[in-house]
Amino acid sequence: EVQLVESGGDLVQPGGSLRLSCAASGFTFSSYGMSWVRQAPGKGLEWVAAISNSGGTTDYADSVKGRFTISRDNSKNMLHLQMNSLRAEDTAVYYCAKFADNYPVSPLQHWGQGTLVTVSS
Amino acid sequence: EIVMTQSPATLSVSPGERATLSCRASRSVTYNLAWYQQKPGQAPRLLIYGASTRATGIPARFSGSGSGTEFTLTISSLQSDDFAVYYCQQYNSWPPLTFGGGTKVEIK
């Protein structure tokens, strides 16, 4: 069974930094692209970043480009999101998600339960 | 960026009735369109991909259709477990991956 478990969400001040992690199990992690998707309170889904299976290709939403960095450690089955220069508008539940086969032309097949990031003074 | 537009924003349906949700893309995404279901406090769940293929474990009452820029998700006979928010998402041309704004299916 595929499991994705996020951690690292917290209350942080504007301008601060946070690192989210996602522990993956139940599949061959190094074979699949991964992504972060966020959802602000009461709002819809917003794609944040994605990374290829090898980590060689990364993509970002314009809203986070230059501030967030997605990375992965295939030896530990871990996905990370380093978030710097945080703003109030980054407040959201952050979901880790696994692409299905045929990345990048692939839906997000499995999702974690999310971790809450609150940016406030 | 491909903009995804869903309608209606809210759909009021009685249990046992049929629900039809629409999704429009600002330019063609061919068949690379997915539908997700999200219940309160839960993560999204993949329902449909490739515009019309049900994901593993998804009941047959859920069906998807369309191609290019116009897509439909149909729930043939709504059950109590189906009241939720539904999102469409294109994965044909990205970044960015883009989602529609969602359709909330509520009990009439």
GROMACS .gro file of C-alpha atoms in nm:
model
  229
    1GLU     CA    1   0.000   0.000   0.000
    2VAL     CA    2   0.132   0.340  -0.100
    3GLN     CA    3   0.183   0.571   0.196
    4LEU     CA    4   0.291   0.933   0.192
    5VAL     CA    5   0.338   1.101   0.528
    6GLU     CA    6   0.416   1.470   0.545
    7SER     CA    7   0.581   1.646   0.835
    8GLY     CA    8   0.739   1.978   0.920
    9GLY     CA    9   0.441   2.210   0.910
   10ASP     CA   10   0.443   2.483   1.173
   11LEU     CA   11   0.366   2.843   1.259
   12VAL     CA   12   0.637   3.069   1.119
   13GLN     CA   13   0.681   3.444   1.096
   14PRO     CA   14   0.677   3.627   0.764
   15GLY     CA   15   1.020   3.615   0.609
   16GLY     CA   16   1.103   3.293   0.787
   17SER     CA   17   1.194   2.950   0.658
   18LEU     CA   18   1.056   2.601   0.693
   19ARG     CA   19   1.143   2.259   0.556
   20LEU     CA   20   0.869   2.011   0.481
   21SER     CA   21   0.935   1.641   0.442
   22CYS     CA   22   0.738   1.353   0.298
   23ALA     CA   23   0.819   0.993   0.387
   24ALA     CA   24   0.720   0.752   0.112
   25SER     CA   25   0.661   0.379   0.136
   26GLY     CA   26   0.483   0.098  -0.044
   27PHE     CA   27   0.633   0.163  -0.387
   28THR     CA   28   0.967   0.203  -0.561
   29PHE     CA   29   1.021   0.568  -0.475
   30SER     CA   30   1.308   0.620  -0.719
   31SER     CA   31   1.083   0.529  -1.014
   32TYR     CA   32   0.823   0.803  -0.977
   33GLY     CA   33   0.798   1.175  -1.012
   34MET     CA   34   0.671   1.358  -0.705
   35SER     CA   35   0.500   1.686  -0.637
   36TRP     CA   36   0.384   1.932  -0.372
   37VAL     CA   37   0.035   2.078  -0.394
   38ARG     CA   38  -0.109   2.326  -0.146
   39GLN     CA   39  -0.451   2.438  -0.036
   40ALA     CA   40  -0.510   2.767   0.143
   41PRO     CA   41  -0.785   2.762   0.407
   42GLY     CA   42  -1.123   2.734   0.237
   43LYS     CA   43  -0.968   2.755  -0.110
   44GLY     CA   44  -0.892   2.524  -0.400
   45LEU     CA   45  -0.585   2.324  -0.496
   46GLU     CA   46  -0.268   2.497  -0.615
   47TRP     CA   47   0.027   2.313  -0.762
   48VAL     CA   48   0.356   2.421  -0.602
   49ALA     CA   49   0.647   2.215  -0.736
   50ALA     CA   50   0.742   1.885  -0.897
   51ILE     CA   51   1.053   1.673  -0.933
   52SER     CA   52   1.141   1.390  -1.169
   53ASN     CA   53   1.222   1.044  -1.040
   54SER     CA   54   1.597   1.103  -1.055
   55GLY     CA   55   1.575   1.455  -0.919
   56GLY     CA   56   1.732   1.587  -1.235
   57THR     CA   57   1.431   1.794  -1.338
   58THR     CA   58   1.242   2.032  -1.112
   59ASP     CA   59   0.956   2.271  -1.186
   60TYR     CA   60   0.791   2.543  -0.981
   61ALA     CA   61   0.483   2.758  -0.977
   62ASP     CA   62   0.563   3.123  -1.046
   63SER     CA   63   0.428   3.211  -0.701
   64VAL     CA   64   0.710   3.019  -0.529
   65LYS     CA   65   0.991   3.027  -0.783
   66GLY     CA   66   1.313   3.153  -0.627
   67ARG     CA   67   1.183   3.100  -0.273
   68PHE     CA   68   1.102   2.728  -0.258
   69THR     CA   69   1.323   2.432  -0.347
   70ILE     CA   70   1.199   2.079  -0.403
   71SER     CA   71   1.442   1.792  -0.354
   72ARG     CA   72   1.445   1.420  -0.294
   73ASP     CA   73   1.665   1.156  -0.134
   74ASN     CA   74   1.602   0.830  -0.315
   75SER     CA   75   1.823   0.638  -0.072
   76LYS     CA   76   1.587   0.734   0.212
   77ASN     CA   77   1.257   0.748   0.020
   78MET     CA   78   1.213   1.109   0.121
   79LEU     CA   79   1.077   1.417  -0.055
   80HIS     CA   80   1.148   1.767   0.076
   81LEU     CA   81   1.032   2.122   0.023
   82GLN     CA   82   1.258   2.399   0.150
   83MET     CA   83   1.053   2.715   0.188
   84ASN     CA   84   1.230   3.049   0.235
   85SER     CA   85   1.110   3.408   0.252
   86LEU     CA   86   0.767   3.290   0.358
   87ARG     CA   87   0.468   3.517   0.312
   88ALA     CA   88   0.121   3.522   0.463
   89GLU     CA   89  -0.017   3.397   0.132
   90ASP     CA   90   0.189   3.079   0.168
   91THR     CA   91  -0.038   2.974   0.454
   92ALA     CA   92  -0.191   2.643   0.347
   93VAL     CA   93  -0.206   2.271   0.391
   94TYR     CA   94   0.078   2.125   0.187
   95TYR     CA   95   0.022   1.787   0.027
   96CYS     CA   96   0.288   1.552  -0.100
   97ALA     CA   97   0.168   1.362  -0.408
   98LYS     CA   98   0.301   1.084  -0.629
   99PHE     CA   99   0.261   1.091  -1.004
  100ALA     CA  100   0.132   0.782  -1.179
  101ASP     CA  101   0.330   0.622  -1.459
  102ASN     CA  102   0.445   0.810  -1.767
  103TYR     CA  103   0.571   1.120  -1.590
  104PRO     CA  104   0.541   1.404  -1.680
  105VAL     CA  105   0.220   1.332  -1.869
  106SER     CA  106   0.063   1.179  -1.563
  107PRO     CA  107  -0.202   1.252  -1.300
  108LEU     CA  108  -0.133   1.268  -0.928
  109GLN     CA  109  -0.222   0.916  -0.827
  110HIS     CA  110  -0.159   0.915  -0.453
  111TRP     CA  111  -0.167   1.191  -0.195
  112GLY     CA  112  -0.053   1.229   0.163
  113GLN     CA  113  -0.277   1.371   0.435
  114GLY     CA  114  -0.105   1.707   0.435
  115THR     CA  115   0.081   1.928   0.678
  116LEU     CA  116  -0.030   2.277   0.780
  117VAL     CA  117   0.197   2.576   0.732
  118THR     CA  118   0.085   2.900   0.892
  119VAL     CA  119   0.274   3.220   0.819
  120SER     CA  120   0.182   3.489   1.068
  121SER     CA  121   0.340   3.729   1.312
  122GLU     CA  122  -0.071   2.876  -1.862
  123ILE     CA  123  -0.381   2.665  -1.925
  124VAL     CA  124  -0.674   2.794  -1.723
  125MET     CA  125  -0.926   2.535  -1.604
  126THR     CA  126  -1.282   2.655  -1.540
  127GLN     CA  127  -1.536   2.439  -1.359
  128SER     CA  128  -1.911   2.483  -1.348
  129PRO     CA  129  -2.126   2.510  -1.158
  130ALA     CA  130  -1.949   2.618  -0.840
  131THR     CA  131  -2.213   2.440  -0.633
  132LEU     CA  132  -2.448   2.163  -0.738
  133SER     CA  133  -2.744   2.065  -0.519
  134VAL     CA  134  -2.856   1.711  -0.584
  135SER     CA  135  -3.080   1.462  -0.407
  136PRO     CA  136  -2.945   1.116  -0.322
  137GLY     CA  137  -3.010   0.878  -0.607
  138GLU     CA  138  -3.013   1.153  -0.868
  139ARG     CA  139  -2.760   1.208  -1.145
  140ALA     CA  140  -2.494   1.478  -1.116
  141THR     CA  141  -2.315   1.633  -1.413
  142LEU     CA  142  -2.006   1.847  -1.354
  143SER     CA  143  -1.829   2.044  -1.625
  144CYS     CA  144  -1.470   2.146  -1.679
  145ARG     CA  145  -1.336   2.366  -1.956
  146ALA     CA  146  -0.974   2.424  -2.054
  147SER     CA  147  -0.853   2.751  -2.206
  148ARG     CA  148  -0.680   2.551  -2.480
  149SER     CA  149  -0.667   2.187  -2.575
  150VAL     CA  150  -0.534   1.938  -2.323
  151THR     CA  151  -0.622   1.643  -2.551
  152TYR     CA  152  -0.717   1.359  -2.312
  153ASN     CA  153  -0.478   1.455  -2.032
  154LEU     CA  154  -0.741   1.549  -1.780
  155ALA     CA  155  -0.797   1.414  -1.430
  156TRP     CA  156  -1.078   1.444  -1.178
  157TYR     CA  157  -1.027   1.438  -0.803
  158GLN     CA  158  -1.270   1.409  -0.512
  159GLN     CA  159  -1.203   1.585  -0.184
  160LYS     CA  160  -1.404   1.547   0.133
  161PRO     CA  161  -1.374   1.788   0.428
  162GLY     CA  162  -1.050   1.740   0.620
  163GLN     CA  163  -0.920   1.482   0.372
  164ALA     CA  164  -0.668   1.476   0.093
  165PRO     CA  165  -0.784   1.472  -0.268
  166ARG     CA  166  -0.841   1.131  -0.423
  167LEU     CA  167  -0.787   1.051  -0.790
  168LEU     CA  168  -1.114   0.944  -0.952
  169ILE     CA  169  -1.061   0.968  -1.328
  170TYR     CA  170  -0.755   1.010  -1.550
  171GLY     CA  171  -0.710   1.020  -1.924
  172ALA     CA  172  -1.047   1.200  -1.926
  173SER     CA  173  -1.243   0.876  -1.895
  174THR     CA  174  -1.046   0.601  -1.717
  175ARG     CA  175  -1.152   0.524  -1.362
  176ALA     CA  176  -0.871   0.497  -1.110
  177THR     CA  177  -0.829   0.180  -0.908
  178GLY     CA  178  -1.120   0.112  -0.675
  179ILE     CA  179  -1.345   0.386  -0.810
  180PRO     CA  180  -1.709   0.274  -0.845
  181ALA     CA  181  -1.865   0.248  -1.188
  182ARG     CA  182  -2.120   0.519  -1.107
  183PHE     CA  183  -1.839   0.768  -1.173
  184SER     CA  184  -1.770   0.832  -1.540
  185GLY     CA  185  -1.570   1.089  -1.733
  186SER     CA  186  -1.598   1.207  -2.089
  187GLY     CA  187  -1.467   1.471  -2.324
  188SER     CA  188  -1.150   1.572  -2.500
  189GLY     CA  189  -0.973   1.886  -2.609
  190THR     CA  190  -1.127   2.167  -2.407
  191GLU     CA  191  -1.460   2.031  -2.279
  192PHE     CA  192  -1.492   1.763  -2.014
  193THR     CA  193  -1.768   1.616  -1.801
  194LEU     CA  194  -1.774   1.412  -1.482
  195THR     CA  195  -2.100   1.224  -1.429
  196ILE     CA  196  -2.210   1.054  -1.111
  197SER     CA  197  -2.497   0.835  -1.221
  198SER     CA  198  -2.679   0.788  -0.889
  199LEU     CA  199  -2.549   0.996  -0.602
  200GLN     CA  200  -2.484   0.822  -0.276
  201SER     CA  201  -2.430   0.989   0.060
  202ASP     CA  202  -2.056   0.922   0.034
  203ASP     CA  203  -2.034   1.124  -0.290
  204PHE     CA  204  -2.112   1.464  -0.141
  205ALA     CA  205  -1.779   1.639  -0.170
  206VAL     CA  206  -1.580   1.888  -0.376
  207TYR     CA  207  -1.461   1.776  -0.719
  208TYR     CA  208  -1.161   1.924  -0.901
  209CYS     CA  209  -1.045   1.881  -1.257
  210GLN     CA  210  -0.676   1.911  -1.344
  211GLN     CA  211  -0.483   1.918  -1.670
  212TYR     CA  212  -0.147   1.751  -1.706
  213ASN     CA  213  -0.100   1.792  -2.080
  214SER     CA  214   0.106   2.107  -2.085
  215TRP     CA  215   0.295   2.215  -1.777
  216PRO     CA  216   0.443   2.377  -1.578
  217PRO     CA  217   0.226   2.486  -1.431
  218LEU     CA  218  -0.003   2.197  -1.350
  219THR     CA  219  -0.342   2.361  -1.321
  220PHE     CA  220  -0.660   2.278  -1.135
  221GLY     CA  221  -1.011   2.405  -1.178
  222GLY     CA  222  -1.171   2.599  -0.896
  223GLY     CA  223  -1.382   2.303  -0.788
  224THR     CA  224  -1.749   2.206  -0.782
  225LYS     CA  225  -1.911   2.139  -0.449
  226VAL     CA  226  -2.178   1.870  -0.468
  227GLU     CA  227  -2.418   1.920  -0.182
  228ILE     CA  228  -2.731   1.749  -0.059
  229LYS     CA  229  -3.051   1.904  -0.191
   0.00000   0.00000   0.00000
